[in-house]
JSON list of C-alpha atoms in Angstrom, two decimals:
[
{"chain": "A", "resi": 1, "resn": "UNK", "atom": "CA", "xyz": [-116.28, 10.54, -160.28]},
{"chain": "A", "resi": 2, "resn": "UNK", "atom": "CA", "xyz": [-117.25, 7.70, -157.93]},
{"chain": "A", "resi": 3, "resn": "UNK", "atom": "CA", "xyz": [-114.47, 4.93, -156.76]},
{"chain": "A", "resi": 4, "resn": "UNK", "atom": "CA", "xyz": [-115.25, 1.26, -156.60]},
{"chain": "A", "resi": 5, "resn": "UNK", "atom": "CA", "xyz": [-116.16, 1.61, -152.96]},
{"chain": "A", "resi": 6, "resn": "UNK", "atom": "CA", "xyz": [-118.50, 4.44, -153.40]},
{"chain": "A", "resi": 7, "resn": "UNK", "atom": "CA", "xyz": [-120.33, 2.67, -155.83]},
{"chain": "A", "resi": 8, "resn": "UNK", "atom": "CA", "xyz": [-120.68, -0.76, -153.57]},
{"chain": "A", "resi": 9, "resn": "UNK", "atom": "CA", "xyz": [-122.22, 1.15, -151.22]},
{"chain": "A", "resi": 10, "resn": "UNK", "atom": "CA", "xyz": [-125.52, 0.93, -153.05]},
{"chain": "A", "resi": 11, "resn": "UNK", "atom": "CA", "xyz": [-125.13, -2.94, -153.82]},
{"chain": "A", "resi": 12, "resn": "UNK", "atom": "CA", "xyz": [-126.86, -4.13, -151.00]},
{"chain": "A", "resi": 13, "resn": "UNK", "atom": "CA", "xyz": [-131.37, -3.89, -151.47]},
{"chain": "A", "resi": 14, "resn": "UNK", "atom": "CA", "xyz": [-130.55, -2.84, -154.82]},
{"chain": "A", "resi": 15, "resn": "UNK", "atom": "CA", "xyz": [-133.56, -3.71, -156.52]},
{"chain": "A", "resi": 16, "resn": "UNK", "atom": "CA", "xyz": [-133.55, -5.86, -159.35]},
{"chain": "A", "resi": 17, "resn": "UNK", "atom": "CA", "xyz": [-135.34, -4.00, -161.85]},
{"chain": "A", "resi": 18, "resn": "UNK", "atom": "CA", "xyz": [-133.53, -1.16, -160.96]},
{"chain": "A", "resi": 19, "resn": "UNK", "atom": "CA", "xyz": [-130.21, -2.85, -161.42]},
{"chain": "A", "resi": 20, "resn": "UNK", "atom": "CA", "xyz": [-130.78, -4.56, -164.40]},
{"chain": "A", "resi": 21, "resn": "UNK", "atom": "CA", "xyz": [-131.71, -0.95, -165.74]},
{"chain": "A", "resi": 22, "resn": "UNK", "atom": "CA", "xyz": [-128.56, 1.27, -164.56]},
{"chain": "A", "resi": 23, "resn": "UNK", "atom": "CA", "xyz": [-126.13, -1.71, -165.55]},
{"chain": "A", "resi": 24, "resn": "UNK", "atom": "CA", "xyz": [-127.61, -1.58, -169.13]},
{"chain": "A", "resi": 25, "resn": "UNK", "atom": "CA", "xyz": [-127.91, 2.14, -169.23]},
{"chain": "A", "resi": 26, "resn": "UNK", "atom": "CA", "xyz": [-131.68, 2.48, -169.98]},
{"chain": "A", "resi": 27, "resn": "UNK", "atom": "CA", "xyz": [-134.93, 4.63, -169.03]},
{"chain": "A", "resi": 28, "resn": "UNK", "atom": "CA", "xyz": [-135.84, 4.77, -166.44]},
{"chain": "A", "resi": 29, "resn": "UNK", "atom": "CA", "xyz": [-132.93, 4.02, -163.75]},
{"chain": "A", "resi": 30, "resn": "UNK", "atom": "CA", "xyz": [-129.77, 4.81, -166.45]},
{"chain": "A", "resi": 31, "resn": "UNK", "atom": "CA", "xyz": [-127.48, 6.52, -164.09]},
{"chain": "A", "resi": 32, "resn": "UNK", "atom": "CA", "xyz": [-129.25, 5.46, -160.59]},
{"chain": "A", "resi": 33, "resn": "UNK", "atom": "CA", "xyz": [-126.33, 4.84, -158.29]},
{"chain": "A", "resi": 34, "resn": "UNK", "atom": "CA", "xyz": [-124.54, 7.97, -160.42]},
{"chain": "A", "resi": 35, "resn": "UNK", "atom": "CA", "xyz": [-127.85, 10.16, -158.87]},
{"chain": "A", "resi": 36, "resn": "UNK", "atom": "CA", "xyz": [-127.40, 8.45, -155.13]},
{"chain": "A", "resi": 37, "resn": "UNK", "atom": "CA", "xyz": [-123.82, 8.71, -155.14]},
{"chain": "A", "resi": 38, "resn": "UNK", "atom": "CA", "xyz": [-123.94, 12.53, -156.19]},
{"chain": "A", "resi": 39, "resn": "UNK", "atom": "CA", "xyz": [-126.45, 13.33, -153.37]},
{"chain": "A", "resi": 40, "resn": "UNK", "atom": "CA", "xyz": [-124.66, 11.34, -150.89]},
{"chain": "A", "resi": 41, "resn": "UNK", "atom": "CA", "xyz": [-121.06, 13.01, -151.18]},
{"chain": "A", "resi": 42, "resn": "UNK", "atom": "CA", "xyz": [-123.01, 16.09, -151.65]},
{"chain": "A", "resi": 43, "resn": "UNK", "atom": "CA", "xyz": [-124.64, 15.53, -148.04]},
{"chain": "A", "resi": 44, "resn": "UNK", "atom": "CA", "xyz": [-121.43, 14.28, -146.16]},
{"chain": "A", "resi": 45, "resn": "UNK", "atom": "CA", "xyz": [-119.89, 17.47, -146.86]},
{"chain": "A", "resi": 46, "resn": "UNK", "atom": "CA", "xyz": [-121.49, 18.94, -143.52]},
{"chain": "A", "resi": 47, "resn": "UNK", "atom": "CA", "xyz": [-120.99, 17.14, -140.87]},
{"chain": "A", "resi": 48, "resn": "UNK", "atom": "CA", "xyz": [-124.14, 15.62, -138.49]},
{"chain": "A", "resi": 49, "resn": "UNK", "atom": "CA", "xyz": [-126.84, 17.42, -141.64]},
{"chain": "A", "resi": 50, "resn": "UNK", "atom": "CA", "xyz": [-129.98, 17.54, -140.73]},
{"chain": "A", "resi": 51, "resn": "UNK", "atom": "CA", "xyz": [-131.92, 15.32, -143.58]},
{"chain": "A", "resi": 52, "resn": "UNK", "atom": "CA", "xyz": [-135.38, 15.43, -144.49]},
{"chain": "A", "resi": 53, "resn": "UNK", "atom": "CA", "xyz": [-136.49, 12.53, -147.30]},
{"chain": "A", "resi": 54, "resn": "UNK", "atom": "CA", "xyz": [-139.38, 12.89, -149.43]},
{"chain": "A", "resi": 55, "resn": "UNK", "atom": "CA", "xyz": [-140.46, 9.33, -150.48]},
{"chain": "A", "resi": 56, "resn": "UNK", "atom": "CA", "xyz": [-137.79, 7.36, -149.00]},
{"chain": "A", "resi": 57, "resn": "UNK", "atom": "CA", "xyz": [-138.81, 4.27, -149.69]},
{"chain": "A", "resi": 58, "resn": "UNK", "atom": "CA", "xyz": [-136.52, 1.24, -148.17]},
{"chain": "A", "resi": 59, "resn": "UNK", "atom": "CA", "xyz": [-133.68, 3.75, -147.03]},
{"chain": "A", "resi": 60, "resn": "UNK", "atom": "CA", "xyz": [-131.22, 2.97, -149.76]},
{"chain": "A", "resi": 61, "resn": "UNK", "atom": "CA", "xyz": [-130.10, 6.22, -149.48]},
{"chain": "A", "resi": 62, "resn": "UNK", "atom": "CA", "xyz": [-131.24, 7.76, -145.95]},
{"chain": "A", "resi": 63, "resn": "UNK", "atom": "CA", "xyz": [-129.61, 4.62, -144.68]},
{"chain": "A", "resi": 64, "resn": "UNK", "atom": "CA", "xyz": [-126.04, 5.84, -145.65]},
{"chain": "A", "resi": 65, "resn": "UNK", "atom": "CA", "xyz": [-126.65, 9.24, -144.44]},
{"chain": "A", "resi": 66, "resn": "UNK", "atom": "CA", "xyz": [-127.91, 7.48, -141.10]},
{"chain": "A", "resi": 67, "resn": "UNK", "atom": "CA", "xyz": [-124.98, 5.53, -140.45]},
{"chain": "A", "resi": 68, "resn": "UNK", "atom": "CA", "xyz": [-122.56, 8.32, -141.30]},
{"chain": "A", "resi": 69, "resn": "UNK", "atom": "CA", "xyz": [-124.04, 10.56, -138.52]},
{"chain": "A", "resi": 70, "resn": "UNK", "atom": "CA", "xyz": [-126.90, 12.43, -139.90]},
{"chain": "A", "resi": 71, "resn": "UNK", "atom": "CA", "xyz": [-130.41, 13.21, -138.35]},
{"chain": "A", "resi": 72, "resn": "UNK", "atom": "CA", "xyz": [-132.91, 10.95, -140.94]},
{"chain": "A", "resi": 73, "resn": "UNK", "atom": "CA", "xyz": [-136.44, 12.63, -141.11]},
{"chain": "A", "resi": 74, "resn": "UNK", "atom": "CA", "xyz": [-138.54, 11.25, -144.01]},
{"chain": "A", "resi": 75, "resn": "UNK", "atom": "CA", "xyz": [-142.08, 11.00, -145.34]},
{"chain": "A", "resi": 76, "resn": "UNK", "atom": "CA", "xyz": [-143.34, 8.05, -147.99]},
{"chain": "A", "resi": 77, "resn": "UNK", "atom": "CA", "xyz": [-146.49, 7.04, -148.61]},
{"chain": "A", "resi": 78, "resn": "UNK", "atom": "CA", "xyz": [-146.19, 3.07, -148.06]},
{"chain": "A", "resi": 79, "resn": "UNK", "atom": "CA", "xyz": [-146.49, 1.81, -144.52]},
{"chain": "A", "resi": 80, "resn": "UNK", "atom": "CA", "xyz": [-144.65, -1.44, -145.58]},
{"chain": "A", "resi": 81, "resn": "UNK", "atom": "CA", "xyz": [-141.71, 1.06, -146.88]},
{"chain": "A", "resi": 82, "resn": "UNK", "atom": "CA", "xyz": [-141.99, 2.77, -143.69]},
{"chain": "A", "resi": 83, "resn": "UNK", "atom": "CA", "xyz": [-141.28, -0.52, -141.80]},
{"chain": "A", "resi": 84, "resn": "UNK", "atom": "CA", "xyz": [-138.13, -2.09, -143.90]},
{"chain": "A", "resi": 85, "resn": "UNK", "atom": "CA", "xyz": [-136.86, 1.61, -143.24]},
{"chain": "A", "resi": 86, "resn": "UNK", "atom": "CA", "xyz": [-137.12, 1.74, -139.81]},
{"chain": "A", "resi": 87, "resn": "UNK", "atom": "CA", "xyz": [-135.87, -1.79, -139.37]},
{"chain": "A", "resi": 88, "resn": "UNK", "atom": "CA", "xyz": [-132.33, 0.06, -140.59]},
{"chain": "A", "resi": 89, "resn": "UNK", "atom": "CA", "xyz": [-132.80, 3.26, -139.11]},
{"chain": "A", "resi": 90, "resn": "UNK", "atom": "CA", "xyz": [-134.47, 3.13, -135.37]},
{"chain": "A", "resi": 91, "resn": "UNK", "atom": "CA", "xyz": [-133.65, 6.68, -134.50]},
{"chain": "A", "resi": 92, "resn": "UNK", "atom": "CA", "xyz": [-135.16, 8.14, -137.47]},
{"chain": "A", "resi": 93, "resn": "UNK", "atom": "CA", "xyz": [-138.33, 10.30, -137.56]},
{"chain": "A", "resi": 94, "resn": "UNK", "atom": "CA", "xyz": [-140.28, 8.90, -140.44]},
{"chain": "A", "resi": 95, "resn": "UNK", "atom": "CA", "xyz": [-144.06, 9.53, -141.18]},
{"chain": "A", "resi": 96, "resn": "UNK", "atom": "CA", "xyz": [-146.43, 8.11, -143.52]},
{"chain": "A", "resi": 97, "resn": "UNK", "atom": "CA", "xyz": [-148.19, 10.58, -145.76]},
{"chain": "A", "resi": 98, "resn": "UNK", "atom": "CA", "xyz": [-149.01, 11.77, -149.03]},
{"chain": "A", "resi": 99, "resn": "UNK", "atom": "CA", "xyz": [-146.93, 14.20, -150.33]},
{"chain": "A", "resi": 100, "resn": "UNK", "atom": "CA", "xyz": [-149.00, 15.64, -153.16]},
{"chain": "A", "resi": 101, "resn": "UNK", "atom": "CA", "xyz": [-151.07, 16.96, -150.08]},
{"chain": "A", "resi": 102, "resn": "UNK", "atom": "CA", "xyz": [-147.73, 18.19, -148.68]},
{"chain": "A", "resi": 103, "resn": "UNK", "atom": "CA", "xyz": [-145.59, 17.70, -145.89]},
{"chain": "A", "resi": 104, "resn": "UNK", "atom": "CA", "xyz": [-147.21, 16.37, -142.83]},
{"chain": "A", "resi": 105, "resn": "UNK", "atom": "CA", "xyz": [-147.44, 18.24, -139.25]},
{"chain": "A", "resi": 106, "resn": "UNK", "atom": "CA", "xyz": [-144.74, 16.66, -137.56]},
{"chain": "A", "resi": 107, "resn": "UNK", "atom": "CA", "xyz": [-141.92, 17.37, -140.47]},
{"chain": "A", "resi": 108, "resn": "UNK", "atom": "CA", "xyz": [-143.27, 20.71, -140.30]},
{"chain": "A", "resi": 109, "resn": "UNK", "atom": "CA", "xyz": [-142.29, 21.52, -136.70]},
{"chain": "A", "resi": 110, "resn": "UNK", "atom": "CA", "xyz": [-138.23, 21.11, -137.96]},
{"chain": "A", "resi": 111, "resn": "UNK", "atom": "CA", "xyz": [-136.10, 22.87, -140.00]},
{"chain": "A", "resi": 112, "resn": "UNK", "atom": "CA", "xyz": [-133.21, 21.00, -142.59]},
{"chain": "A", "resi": 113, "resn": "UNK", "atom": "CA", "xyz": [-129.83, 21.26, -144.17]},
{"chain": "A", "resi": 114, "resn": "UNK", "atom": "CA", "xyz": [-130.76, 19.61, -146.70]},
{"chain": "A", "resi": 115, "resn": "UNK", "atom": "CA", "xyz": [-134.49, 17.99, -148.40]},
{"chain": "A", "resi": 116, "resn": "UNK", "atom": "CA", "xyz": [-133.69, 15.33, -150.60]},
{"chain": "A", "resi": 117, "resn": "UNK", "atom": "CA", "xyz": [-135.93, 13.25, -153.17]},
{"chain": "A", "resi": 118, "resn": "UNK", "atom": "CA", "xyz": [-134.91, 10.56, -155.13]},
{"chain": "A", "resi": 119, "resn": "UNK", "atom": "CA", "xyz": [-137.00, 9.19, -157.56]},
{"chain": "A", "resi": 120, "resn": "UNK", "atom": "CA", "xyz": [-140.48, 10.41, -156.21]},
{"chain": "A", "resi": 121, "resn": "UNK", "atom": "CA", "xyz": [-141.59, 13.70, -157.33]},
{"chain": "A", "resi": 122, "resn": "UNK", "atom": "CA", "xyz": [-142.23, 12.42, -161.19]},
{"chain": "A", "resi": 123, "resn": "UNK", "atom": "CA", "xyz": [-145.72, 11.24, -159.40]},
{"chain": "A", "resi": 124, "resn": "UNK", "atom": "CA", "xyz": [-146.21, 15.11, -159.18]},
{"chain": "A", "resi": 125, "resn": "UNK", "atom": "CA", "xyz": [-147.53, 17.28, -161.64]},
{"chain": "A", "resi": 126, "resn": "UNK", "atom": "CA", "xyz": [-145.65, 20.24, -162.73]},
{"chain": "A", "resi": 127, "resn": "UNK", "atom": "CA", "xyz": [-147.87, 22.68, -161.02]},
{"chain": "A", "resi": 128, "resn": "UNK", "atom": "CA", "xyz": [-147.56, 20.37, -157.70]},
{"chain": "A", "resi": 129, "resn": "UNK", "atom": "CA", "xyz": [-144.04, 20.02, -158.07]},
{"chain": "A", "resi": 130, "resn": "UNK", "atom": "CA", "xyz": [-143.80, 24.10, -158.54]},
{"chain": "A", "resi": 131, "resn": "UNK", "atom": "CA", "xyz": [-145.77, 24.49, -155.16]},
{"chain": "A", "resi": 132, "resn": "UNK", "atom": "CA", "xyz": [-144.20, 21.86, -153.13]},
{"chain": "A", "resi": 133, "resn": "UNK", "atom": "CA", "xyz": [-140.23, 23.08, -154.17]},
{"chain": "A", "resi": 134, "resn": "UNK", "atom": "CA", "xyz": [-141.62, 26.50, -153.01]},
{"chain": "A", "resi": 135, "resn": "UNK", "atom": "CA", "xyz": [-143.51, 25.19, -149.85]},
{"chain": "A", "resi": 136, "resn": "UNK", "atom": "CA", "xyz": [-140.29, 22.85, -149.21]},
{"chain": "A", "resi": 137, "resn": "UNK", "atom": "CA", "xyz": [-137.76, 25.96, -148.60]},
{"chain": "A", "resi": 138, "resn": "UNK", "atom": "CA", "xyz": [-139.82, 26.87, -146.13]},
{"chain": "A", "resi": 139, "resn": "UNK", "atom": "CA", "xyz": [-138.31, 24.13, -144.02]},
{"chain": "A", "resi": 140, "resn": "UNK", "atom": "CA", "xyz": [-134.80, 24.33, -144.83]},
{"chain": "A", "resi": 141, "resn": "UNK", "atom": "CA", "xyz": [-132.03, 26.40, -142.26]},
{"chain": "A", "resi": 142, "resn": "UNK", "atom": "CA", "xyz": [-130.23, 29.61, -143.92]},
{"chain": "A", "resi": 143, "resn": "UNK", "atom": "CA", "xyz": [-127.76, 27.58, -145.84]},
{"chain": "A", "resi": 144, "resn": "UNK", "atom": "CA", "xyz": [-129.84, 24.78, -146.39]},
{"chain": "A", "resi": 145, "resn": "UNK", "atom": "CA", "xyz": [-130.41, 23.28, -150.02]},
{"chain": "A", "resi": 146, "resn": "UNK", "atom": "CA", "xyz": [-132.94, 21.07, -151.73]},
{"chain": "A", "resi": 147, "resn": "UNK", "atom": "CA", "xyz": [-131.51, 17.91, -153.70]},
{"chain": "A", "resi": 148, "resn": "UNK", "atom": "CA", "xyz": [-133.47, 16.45, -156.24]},
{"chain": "A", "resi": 149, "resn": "UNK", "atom": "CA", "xyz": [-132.58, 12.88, -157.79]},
{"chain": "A", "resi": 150, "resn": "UNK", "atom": "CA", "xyz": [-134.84, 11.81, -160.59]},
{"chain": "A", "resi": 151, "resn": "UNK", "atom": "CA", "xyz": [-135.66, 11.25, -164.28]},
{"chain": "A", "resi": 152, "resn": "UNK", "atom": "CA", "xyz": [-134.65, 15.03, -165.38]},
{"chain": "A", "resi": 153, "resn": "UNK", "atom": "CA", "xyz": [-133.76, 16.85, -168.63]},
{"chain": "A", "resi": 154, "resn": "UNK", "atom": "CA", "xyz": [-133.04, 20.34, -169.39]},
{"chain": "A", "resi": 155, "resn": "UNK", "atom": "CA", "xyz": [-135.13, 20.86, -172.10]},
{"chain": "A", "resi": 156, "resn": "UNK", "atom": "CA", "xyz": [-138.21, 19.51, -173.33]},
{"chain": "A", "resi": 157, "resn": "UNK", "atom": "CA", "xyz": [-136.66, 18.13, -176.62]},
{"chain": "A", "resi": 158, "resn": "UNK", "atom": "CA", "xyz": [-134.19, 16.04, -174.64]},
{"chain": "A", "resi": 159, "resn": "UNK", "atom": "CA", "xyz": [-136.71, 14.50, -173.22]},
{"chain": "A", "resi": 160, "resn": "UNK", "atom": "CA", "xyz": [-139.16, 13.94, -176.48]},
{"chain": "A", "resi": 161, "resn": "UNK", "atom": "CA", "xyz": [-135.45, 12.38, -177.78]},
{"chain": "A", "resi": 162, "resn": "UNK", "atom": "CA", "xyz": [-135.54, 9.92, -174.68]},
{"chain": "A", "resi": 163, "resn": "UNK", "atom": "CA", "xyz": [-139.38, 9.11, -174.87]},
{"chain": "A", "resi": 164, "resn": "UNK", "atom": "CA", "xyz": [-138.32, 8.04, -178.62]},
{"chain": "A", "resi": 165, "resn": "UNK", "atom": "CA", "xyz": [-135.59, 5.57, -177.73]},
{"chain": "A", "resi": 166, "resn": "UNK", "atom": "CA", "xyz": [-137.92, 4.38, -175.17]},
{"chain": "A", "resi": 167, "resn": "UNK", "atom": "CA", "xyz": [-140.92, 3.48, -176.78]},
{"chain": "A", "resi": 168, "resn": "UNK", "atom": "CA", "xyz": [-143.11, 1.24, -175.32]},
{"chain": "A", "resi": 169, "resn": "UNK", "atom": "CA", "xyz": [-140.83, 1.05, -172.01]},
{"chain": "A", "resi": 170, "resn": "UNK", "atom": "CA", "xyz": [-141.64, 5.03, -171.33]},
{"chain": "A", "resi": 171, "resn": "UNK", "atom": "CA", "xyz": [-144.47, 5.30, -168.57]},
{"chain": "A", "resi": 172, "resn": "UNK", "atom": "CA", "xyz": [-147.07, 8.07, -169.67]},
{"chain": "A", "resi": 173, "resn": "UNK", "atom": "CA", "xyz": [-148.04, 8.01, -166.03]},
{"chain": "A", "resi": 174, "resn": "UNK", "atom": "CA", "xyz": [-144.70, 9.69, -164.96]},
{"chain": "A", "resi": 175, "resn": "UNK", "atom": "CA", "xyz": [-144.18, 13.42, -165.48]},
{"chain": "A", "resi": 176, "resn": "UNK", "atom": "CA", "xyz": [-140.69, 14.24, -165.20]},
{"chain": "A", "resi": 177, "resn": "UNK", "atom": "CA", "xyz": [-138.51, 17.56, -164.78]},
{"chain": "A", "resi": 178, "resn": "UNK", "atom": "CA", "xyz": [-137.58, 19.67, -167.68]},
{"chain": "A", "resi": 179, "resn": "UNK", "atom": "CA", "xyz": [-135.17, 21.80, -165.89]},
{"chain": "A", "resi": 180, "resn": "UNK", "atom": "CA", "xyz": [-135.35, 25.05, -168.65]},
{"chain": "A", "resi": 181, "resn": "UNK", "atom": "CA", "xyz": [-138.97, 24.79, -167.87]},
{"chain": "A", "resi": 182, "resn": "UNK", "atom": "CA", "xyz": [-138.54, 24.68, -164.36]},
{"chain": "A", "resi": 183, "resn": "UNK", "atom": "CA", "xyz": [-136.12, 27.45, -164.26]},
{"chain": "A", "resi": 184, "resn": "UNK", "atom": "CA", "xyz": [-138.68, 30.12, -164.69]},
{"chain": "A", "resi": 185, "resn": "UNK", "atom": "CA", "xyz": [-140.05, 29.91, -161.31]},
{"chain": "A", "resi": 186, "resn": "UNK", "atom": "CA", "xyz": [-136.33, 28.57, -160.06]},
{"chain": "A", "resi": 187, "resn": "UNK", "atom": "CA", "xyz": [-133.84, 31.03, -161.80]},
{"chain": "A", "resi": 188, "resn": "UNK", "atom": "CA", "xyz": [-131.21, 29.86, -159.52]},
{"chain": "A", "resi": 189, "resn": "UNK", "atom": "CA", "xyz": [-131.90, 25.51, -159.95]},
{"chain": "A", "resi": 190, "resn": "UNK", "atom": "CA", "xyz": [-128.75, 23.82, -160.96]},
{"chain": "A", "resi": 191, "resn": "UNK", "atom": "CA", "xyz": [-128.88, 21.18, -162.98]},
{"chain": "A", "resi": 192, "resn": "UNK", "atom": "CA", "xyz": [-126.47, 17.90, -163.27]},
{"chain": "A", "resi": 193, "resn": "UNK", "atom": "CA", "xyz": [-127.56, 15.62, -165.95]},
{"chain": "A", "resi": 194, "resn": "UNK", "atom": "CA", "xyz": [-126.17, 12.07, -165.13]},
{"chain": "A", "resi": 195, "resn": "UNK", "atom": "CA", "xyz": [-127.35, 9.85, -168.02]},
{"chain": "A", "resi": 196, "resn": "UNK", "atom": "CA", "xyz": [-129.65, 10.83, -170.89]},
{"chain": "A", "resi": 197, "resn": "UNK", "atom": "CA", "xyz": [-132.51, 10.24, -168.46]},
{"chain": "A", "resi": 198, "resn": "UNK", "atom": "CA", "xyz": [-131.16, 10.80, -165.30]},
{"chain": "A", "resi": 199, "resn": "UNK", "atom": "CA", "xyz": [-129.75, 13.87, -163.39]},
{"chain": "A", "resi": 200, "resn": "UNK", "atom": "CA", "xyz": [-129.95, 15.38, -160.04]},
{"chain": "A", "resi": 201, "resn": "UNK", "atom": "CA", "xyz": [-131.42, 19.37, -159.88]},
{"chain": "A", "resi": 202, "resn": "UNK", "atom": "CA", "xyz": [-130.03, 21.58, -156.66]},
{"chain": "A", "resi": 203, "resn": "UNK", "atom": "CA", "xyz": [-131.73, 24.49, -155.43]},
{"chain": "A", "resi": 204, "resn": "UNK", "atom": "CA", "xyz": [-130.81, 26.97, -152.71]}
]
């Protein structure tokens, strides 16, 4: 369980919207700093980790990571997210590019202790997001491991459950993990559910 000053340290650029949504417990961001706290203290176990970001937006959590010691490589899509970013992390190696197309050249020349993705894959479909986990451990050293944070259930009818309680909030134009689903290509994902929309999936 997170302390008081664990859970500060994603106050700051906390988005609004976001906020208002993990303080109140509801789809989409119910459990948010739970999801970015879990990856974080699952990160600063090693020390100096190698970390590559997919869709990093503003840094909320690369930024952490950064300051703590570890080498921040990351891909998004938005130049203007690319910019706030870098404005926190100088020393980074970030990269615009589309990740449904995959990782781009540069990113592909390193290898990482750990991928992370918070929040960003649901723009994926389930076939994409099959071929990109399995293109991704490509990249990663021995011992290396693949963290994802993100809307998540592990099964189907949890998720039918959460698109009820939803209604007219749930965004059709999201897919999001269904971890038994995901399992038969991944026998080995582990799954944490955070919130009854939220959980974080690990895989070797």
């Amino acid at each position: 369980m997170l302390n008081n000053i664990e859970f500060d340290l994603w106050a700051d650029g906390y988005d609004k919207t976001v906020g208002i949504s993990d303080e109140e417990n509801t789809y989409p961001f119910a459990g948010y700093k739970k999801v970015l706290g879990f990856i974080f203290q699952a990160i600063m176990r090693a020390e100096n980790a190698a970390v590559l970001d997919i869709g990093f937006g503003t840094g909320t959590l690369t930024t952490k990571l950064y300051e703590r010691g570890c080498s921040i490589y990351g891909q998004d899509f938005s130049s203007r997210m690319i910019a706030l970013a870098s404005e926190k992390m100088p020393n980074a190696h970030l990269y615009q590019g589309d990740f449904s197309k995959g990782l781009v050249e540069p990113l592909r020349n390193f290898r990482y202790d750990y991928i992370v993705a918070t929040y960003s894959l649901h723009h994926l479909t389930d076939a994409q997001k099959n071929d990109f986990l399995l293109d991704l451990r490509n990249y990663l050293k021995e011992s290396g491991k693949i963290i994802i944070g993100d809307v998540a259930f592990e099964t189907r009818k949890d998720l039918e459950q959460c698109k009820l309680k939803a209604g007219d909030t749930w965004d059709n134009d999201e897919i999001y993990f269904v971890v038994e689903e995901l399992r038969k290509d991944f026998p080995d994902l582990s799954f944490a559910q955070m919130s009854d929309c939220a959980g974080v999936l690990i895989l070797d």
